[in-house]
mmCIF file of C-alpha atoms and ligand atoms in Angstrom:
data_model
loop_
_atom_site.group_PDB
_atom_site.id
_atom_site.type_symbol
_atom_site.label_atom_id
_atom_site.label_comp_id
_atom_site.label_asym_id
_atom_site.label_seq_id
_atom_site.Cartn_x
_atom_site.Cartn_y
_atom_site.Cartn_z
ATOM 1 C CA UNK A 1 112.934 95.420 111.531
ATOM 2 C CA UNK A 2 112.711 95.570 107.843
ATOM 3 C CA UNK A 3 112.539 91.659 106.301
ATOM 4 C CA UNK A 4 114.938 91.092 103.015
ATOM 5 C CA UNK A 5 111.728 91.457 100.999
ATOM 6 C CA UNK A 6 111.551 95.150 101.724
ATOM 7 C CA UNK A 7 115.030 95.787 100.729
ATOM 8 C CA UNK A 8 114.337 94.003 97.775
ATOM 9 C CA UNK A 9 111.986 96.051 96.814
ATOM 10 C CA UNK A 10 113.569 98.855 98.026
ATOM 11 C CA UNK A 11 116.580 98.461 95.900
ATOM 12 C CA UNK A 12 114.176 97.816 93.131
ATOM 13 C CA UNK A 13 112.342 101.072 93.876
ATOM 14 C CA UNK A 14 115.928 103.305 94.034
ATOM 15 C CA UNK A 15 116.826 101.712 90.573
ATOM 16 C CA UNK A 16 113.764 103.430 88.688
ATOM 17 C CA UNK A 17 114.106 106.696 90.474
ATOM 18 C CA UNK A 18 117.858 107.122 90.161
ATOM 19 C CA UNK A 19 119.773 104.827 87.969
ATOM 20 C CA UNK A 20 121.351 106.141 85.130
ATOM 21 C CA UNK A 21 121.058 109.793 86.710
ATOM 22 C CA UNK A 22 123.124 112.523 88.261
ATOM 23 C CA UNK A 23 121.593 113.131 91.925
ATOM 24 C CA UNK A 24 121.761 116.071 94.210
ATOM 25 C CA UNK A 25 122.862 114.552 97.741
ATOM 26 C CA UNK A 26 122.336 116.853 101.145
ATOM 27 C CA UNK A 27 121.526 116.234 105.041
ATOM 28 C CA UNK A 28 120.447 117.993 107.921
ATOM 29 C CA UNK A 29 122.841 115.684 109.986
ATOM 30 C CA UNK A 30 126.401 116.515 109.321
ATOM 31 C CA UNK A 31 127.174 112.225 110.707
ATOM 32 C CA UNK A 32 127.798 111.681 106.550
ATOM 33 C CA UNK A 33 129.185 114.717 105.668
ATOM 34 C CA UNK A 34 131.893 113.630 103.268
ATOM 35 C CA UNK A 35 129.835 111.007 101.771
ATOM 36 C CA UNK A 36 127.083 113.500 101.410
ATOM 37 C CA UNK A 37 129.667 115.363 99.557
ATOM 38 C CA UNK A 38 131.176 112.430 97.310
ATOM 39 C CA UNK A 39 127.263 112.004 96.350
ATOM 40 C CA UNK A 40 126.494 115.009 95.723
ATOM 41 C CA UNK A 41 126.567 115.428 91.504
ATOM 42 C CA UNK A 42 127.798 111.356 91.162
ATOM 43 C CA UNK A 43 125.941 109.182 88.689
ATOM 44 C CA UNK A 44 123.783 105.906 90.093
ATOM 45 C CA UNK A 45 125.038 102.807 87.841
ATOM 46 C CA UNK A 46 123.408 100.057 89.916
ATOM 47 C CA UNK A 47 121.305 99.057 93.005
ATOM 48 C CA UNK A 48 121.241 95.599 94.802
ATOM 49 C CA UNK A 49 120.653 93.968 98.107
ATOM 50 C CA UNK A 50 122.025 90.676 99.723
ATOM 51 C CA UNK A 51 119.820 90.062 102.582
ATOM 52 C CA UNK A 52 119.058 93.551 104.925
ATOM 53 C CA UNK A 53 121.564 95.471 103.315
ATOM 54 C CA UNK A 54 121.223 97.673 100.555
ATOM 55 C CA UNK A 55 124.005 98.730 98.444
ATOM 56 C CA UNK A 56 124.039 101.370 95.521
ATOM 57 C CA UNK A 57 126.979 101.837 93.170
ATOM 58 C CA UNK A 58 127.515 105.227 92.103
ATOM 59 C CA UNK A 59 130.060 107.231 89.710
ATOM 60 C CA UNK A 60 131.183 110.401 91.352
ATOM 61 C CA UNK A 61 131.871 113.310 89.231
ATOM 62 C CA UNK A 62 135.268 113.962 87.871
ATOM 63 C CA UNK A 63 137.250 110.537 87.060
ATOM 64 C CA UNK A 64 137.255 109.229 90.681
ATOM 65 C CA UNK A 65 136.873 105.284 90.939
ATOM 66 C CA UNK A 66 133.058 104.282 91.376
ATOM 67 C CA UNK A 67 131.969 103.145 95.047
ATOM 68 C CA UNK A 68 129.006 102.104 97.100
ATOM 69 C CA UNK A 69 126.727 103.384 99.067
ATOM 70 C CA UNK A 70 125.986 100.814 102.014
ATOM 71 C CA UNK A 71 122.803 101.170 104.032
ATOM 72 C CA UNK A 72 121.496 98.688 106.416
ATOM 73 C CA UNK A 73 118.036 100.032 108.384
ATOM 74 C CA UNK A 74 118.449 98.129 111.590
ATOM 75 C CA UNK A 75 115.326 98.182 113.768
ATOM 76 C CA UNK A 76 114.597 102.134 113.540
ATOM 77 C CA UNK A 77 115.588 103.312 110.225
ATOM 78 C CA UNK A 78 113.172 104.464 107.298
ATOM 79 C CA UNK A 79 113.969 104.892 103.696
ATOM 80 C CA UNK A 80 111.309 106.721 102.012
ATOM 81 C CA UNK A 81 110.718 107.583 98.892
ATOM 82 C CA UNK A 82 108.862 108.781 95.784
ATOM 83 C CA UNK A 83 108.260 110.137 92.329
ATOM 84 C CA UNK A 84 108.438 114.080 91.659
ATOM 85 C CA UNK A 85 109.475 117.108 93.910
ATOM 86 C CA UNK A 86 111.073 116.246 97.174
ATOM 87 C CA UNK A 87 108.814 116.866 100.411
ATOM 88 C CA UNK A 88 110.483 119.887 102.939
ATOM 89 C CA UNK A 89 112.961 118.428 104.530
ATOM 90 C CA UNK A 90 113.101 117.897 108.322
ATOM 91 C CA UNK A 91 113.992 115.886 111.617
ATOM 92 C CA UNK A 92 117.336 113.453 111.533
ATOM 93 C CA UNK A 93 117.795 113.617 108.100
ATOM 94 C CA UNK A 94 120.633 111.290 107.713
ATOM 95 C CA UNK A 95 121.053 111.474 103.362
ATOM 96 C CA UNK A 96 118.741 113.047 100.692
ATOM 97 C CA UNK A 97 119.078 112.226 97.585
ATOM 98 C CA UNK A 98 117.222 113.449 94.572
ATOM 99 C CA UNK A 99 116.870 113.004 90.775
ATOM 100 C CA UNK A 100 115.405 114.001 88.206
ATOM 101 C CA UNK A 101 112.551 111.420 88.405
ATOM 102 C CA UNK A 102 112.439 111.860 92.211
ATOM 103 C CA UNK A 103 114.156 111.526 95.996
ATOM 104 C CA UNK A 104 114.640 109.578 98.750
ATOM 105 C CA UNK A 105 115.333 110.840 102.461
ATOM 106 C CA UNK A 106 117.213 108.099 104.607
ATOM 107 C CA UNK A 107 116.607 108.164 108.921
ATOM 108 C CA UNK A 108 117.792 106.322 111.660
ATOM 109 C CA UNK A 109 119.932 103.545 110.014
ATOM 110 C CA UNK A 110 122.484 101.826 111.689
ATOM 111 C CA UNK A 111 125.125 101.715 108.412
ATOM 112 C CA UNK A 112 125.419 104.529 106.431
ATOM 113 C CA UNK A 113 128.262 104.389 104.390
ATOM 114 C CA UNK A 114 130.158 104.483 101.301
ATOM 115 C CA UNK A 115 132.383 101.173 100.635
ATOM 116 C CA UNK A 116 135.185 100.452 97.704
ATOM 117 C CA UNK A 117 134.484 97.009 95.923
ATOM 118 C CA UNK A 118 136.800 95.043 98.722
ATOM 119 C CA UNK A 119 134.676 96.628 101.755
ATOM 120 C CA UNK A 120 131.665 95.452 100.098
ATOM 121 C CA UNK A 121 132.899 92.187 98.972
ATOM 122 C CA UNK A 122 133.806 91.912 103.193
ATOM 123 C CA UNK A 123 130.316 93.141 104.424
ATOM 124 C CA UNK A 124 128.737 90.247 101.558
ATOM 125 C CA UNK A 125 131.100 87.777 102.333
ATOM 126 C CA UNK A 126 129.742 87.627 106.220
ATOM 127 C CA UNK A 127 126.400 87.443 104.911
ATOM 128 C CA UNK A 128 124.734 83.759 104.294
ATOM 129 C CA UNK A 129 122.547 82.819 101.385
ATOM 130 C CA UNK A 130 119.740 85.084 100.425
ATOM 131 C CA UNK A 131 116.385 83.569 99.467
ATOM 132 C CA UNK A 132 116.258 86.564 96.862
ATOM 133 C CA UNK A 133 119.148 86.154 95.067
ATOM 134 C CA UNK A 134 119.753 84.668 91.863
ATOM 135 C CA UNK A 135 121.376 81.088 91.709
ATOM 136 C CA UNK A 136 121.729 80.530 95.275
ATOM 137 C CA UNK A 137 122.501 76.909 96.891
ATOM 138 C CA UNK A 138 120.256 75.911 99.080
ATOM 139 C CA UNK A 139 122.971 73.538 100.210
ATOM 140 C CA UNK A 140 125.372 75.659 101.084
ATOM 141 C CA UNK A 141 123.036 77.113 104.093
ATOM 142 C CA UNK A 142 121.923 73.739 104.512
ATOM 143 C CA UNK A 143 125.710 72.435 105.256
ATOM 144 C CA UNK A 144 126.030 75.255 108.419
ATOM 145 C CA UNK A 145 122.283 73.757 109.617
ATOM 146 C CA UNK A 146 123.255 70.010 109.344
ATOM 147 C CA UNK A 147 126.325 70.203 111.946
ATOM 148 C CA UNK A 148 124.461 72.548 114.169
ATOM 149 C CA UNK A 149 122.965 71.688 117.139
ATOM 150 C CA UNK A 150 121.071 75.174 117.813
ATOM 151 C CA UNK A 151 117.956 75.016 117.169
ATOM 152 C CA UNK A 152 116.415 75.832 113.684
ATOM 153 C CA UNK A 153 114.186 78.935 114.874
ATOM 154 C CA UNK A 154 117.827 80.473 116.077
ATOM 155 C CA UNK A 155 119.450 79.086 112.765
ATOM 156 C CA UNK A 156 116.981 80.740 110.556
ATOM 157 C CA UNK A 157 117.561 84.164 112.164
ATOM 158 C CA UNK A 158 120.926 84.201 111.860
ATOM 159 C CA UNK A 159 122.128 86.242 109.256
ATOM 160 C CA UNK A 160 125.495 84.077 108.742
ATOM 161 C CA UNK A 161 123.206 81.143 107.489
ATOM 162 C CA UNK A 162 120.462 83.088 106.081
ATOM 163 C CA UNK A 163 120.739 86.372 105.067
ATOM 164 C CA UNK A 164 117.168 88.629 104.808
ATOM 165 C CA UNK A 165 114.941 86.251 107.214
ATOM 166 C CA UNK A 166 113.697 88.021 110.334
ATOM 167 C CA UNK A 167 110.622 87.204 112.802
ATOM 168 C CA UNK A 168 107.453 86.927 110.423
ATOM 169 C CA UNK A 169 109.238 84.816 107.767
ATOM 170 C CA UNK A 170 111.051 82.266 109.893
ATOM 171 C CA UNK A 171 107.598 81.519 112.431
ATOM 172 C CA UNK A 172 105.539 80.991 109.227
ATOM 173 C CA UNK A 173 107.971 79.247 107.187
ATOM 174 C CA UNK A 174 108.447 76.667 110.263
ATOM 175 C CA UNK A 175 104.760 76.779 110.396
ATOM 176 C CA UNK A 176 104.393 75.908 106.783
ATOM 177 C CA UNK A 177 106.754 72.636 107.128
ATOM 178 C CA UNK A 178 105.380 71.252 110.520
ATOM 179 C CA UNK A 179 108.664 72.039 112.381
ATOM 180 C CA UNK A 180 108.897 72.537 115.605
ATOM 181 C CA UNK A 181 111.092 75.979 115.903
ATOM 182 C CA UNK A 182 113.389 74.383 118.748
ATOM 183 C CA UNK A 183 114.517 71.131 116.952
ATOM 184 C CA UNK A 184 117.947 71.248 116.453
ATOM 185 C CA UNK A 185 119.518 71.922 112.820
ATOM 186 C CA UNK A 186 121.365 68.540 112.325
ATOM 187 C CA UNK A 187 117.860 67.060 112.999
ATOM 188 C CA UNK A 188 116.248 69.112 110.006
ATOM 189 C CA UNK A 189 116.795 66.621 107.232
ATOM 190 C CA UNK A 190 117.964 68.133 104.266
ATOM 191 C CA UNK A 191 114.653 67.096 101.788
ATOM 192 C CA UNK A 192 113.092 69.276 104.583
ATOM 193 C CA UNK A 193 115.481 71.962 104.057
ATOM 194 C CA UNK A 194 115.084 71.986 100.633
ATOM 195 C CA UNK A 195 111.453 71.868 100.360
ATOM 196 C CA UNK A 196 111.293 74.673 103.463
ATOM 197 C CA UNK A 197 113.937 76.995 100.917
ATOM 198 C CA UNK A 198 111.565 76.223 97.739
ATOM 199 C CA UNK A 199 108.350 77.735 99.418
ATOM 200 C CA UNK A 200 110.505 80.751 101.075
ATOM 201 C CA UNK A 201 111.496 81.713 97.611
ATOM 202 C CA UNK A 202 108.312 81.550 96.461
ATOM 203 C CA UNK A 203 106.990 83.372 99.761
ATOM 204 C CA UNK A 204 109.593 86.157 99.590
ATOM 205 C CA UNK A 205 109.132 87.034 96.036
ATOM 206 C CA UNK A 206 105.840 87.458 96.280
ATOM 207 C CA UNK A 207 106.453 89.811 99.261
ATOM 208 C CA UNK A 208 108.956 91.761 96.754
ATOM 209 C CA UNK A 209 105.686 92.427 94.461
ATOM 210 C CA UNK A 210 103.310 93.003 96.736
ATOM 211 C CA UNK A 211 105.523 94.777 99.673
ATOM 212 C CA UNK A 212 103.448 92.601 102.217
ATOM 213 C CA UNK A 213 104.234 89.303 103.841
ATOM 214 C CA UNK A 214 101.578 86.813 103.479
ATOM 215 C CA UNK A 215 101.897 83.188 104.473
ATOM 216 C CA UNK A 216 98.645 81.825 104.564
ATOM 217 C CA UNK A 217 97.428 79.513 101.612
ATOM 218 C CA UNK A 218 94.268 80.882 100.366
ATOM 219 C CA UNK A 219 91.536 77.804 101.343
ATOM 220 C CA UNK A 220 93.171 78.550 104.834
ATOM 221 C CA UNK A 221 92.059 82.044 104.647
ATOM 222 C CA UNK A 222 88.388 83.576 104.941
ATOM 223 C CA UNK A 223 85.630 82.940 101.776
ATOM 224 C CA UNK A 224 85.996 86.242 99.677
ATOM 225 C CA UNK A 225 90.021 87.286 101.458
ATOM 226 C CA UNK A 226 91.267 84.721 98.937
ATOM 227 C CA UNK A 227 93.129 86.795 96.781
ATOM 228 C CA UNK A 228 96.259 88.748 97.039
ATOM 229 C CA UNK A 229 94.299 91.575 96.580
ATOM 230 C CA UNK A 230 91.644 90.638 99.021
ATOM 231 C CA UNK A 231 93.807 89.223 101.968
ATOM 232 C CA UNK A 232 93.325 91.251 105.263
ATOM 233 C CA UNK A 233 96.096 91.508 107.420
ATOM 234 C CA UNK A 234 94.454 89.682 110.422
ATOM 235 C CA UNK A 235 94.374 86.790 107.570
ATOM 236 C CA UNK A 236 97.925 86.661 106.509
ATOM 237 C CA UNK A 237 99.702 84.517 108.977
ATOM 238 C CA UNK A 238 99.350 80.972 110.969
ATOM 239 C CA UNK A 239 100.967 81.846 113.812
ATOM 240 C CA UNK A 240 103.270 84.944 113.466
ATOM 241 C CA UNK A 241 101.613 87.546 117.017
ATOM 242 C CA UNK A 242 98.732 85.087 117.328
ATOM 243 C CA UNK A 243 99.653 83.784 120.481
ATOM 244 C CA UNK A 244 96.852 82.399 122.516
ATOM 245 C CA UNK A 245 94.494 82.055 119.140
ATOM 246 C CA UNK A 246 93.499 79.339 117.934
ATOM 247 C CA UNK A 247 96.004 77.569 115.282
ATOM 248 C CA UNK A 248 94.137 77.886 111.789
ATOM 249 C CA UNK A 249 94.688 74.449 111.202
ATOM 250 C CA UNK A 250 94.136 72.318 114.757
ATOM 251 C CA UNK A 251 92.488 74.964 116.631
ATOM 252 C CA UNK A 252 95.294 74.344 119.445
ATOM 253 C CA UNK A 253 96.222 77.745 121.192
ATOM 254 C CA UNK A 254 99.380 79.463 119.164
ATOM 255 C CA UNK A 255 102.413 79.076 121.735
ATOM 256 C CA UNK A 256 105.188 82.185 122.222
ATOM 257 C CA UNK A 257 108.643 82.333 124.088
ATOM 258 C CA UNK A 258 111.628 84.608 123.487
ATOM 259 C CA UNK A 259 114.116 82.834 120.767
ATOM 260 C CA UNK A 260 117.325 85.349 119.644
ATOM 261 C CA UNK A 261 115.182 87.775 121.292
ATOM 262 C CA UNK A 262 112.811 87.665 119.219
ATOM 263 C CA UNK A 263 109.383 86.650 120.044
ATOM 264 C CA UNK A 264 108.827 83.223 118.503
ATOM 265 C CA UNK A 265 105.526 82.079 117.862
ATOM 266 C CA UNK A 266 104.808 78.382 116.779
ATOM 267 C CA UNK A 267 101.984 76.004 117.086
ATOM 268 C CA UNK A 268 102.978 72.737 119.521
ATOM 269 C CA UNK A 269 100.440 70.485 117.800
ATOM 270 C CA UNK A 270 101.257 70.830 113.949
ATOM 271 C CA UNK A 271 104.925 71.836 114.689
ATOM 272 C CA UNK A 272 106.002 68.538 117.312
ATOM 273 C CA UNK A 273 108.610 67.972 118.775
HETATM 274 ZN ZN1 ZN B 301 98.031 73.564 114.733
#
């Protein structure tokens, strides 16, 4: 599944190619048919994203009120996109939309929907804070975590509490901070917490930029992978699907077990109980 960084960017991505323009909207599915329709010839005003869902507002033509357009990938869908004539279209098409500067074809997402400003305020309002965002409170997640007694690798994947962390971010970030992924919340101490939202900022917005997720510092990576640039995949996380490897740090075998169905992969050693 998509991490908030990639909706981040996706939203960012949507904004350049269709902002400010009329679009054409069409389908091959007929699931969306009257949004498809209330697309079709709008105008884009904004994008955003809170989290995994992406929301863009548009004007539709004549003087009907301006609404959203809510999509939310889930674990199969695809949003992709790019600059200049639209590729042939085929397969599930769910929503096509296309501008002047370019098009996007949207597949297999589990929300697909256009929202008034209430329904979205709803759909926002379930959602925790997101890392991404603009003047968020670390404390306000951080009050949910400090009277819970699930443990912080379940907390962290919780959209309620934190909205856009899935698997990779919330292994390394644990990794990062030396905590063991099944300690409860209310034992996370909130100069932890703080310190663990700091460096997820910091993590996530790089993974905006660079549309990759990497977690490793760069002395802990190879001679010559130090870079952004450089960094090889097999180089970017501690622990995130390196079970049985040695930890980067201790050298202690990277542990796994199912956590929110997720696998969860931590290192015993520098994350103790
Ligand atoms: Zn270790």
């Amino acid at each position: 599944m998509p991490e908030g960084h990639t909706i981040h960017r996706l939203a960012r991505d949507l904004d350049e190619l269709f902002t400010g323009s009329v679009v054409r909207a069409s389908a091959l599915q007929d699931k969306f048919a009257v949004g498809v329709a209330m697309l079709d010839g709008s105008t884009v005003t904004s994008t955003d994203a809170w989290g995994k869902h992406l929301f863009a507002q548009v004007a539709p033509a004549g003087e009907r009120p301006k609404v959203w357009l809510h999509v939310h990938l889930g674990l199969y869908g695809k949003f992709p996109h790019g600059r200049g004539p639209a590729p042939a279209p085929w397969g599930q098409l769910r929503l096509r939309l296309e501008s002047e500067q370019g098009w996007a074809d949207l597949r297999g997402a589990t929300a697909c929907e256009l929202l008034d400003e209430v329904a979205r305020q709803q759909v926002i309002g379930r959602l925790g804070a997101d890392p991404l965002r603009r003047r968020v409170d670390p404390d306000q997640p951080l009050a949910r975590i400090a009277r819970s007694r699930t443990p912080i690798g379940a907390l962290l994947m919780d959209q309620a509490v934190v909205a856009g962390i899935g698997n990779v971010y919330r292994a390394e970030i644990l990794f990062r901070h030396g905590i063991d992924p099944h300690r409860p919340g209310h034992d996370v101490t909130p100069e932890q917490w703080r310190e663990l939202w700091a460096d997820l900022q910091v993590l996530m917005r790089a993974g905006v930029r660079s549309g990759k997720i990497v977690t490793t510092r760069p002395e802990d990576r190879p001679r010559g992978r130090r870079t952004a640039s450089t960094v090889r995949r097999e180089d970017s996380h501690y622990v995130y699907r390196r079970a049985g490897e040695p930890c980067r740090t201790c050298g202690t075998p990277v542990a796994t077990e199912a956590m929110v169905a997720r696998n969860l992969f931590w290192c015993p050693k520098c994350q103790p109980e």
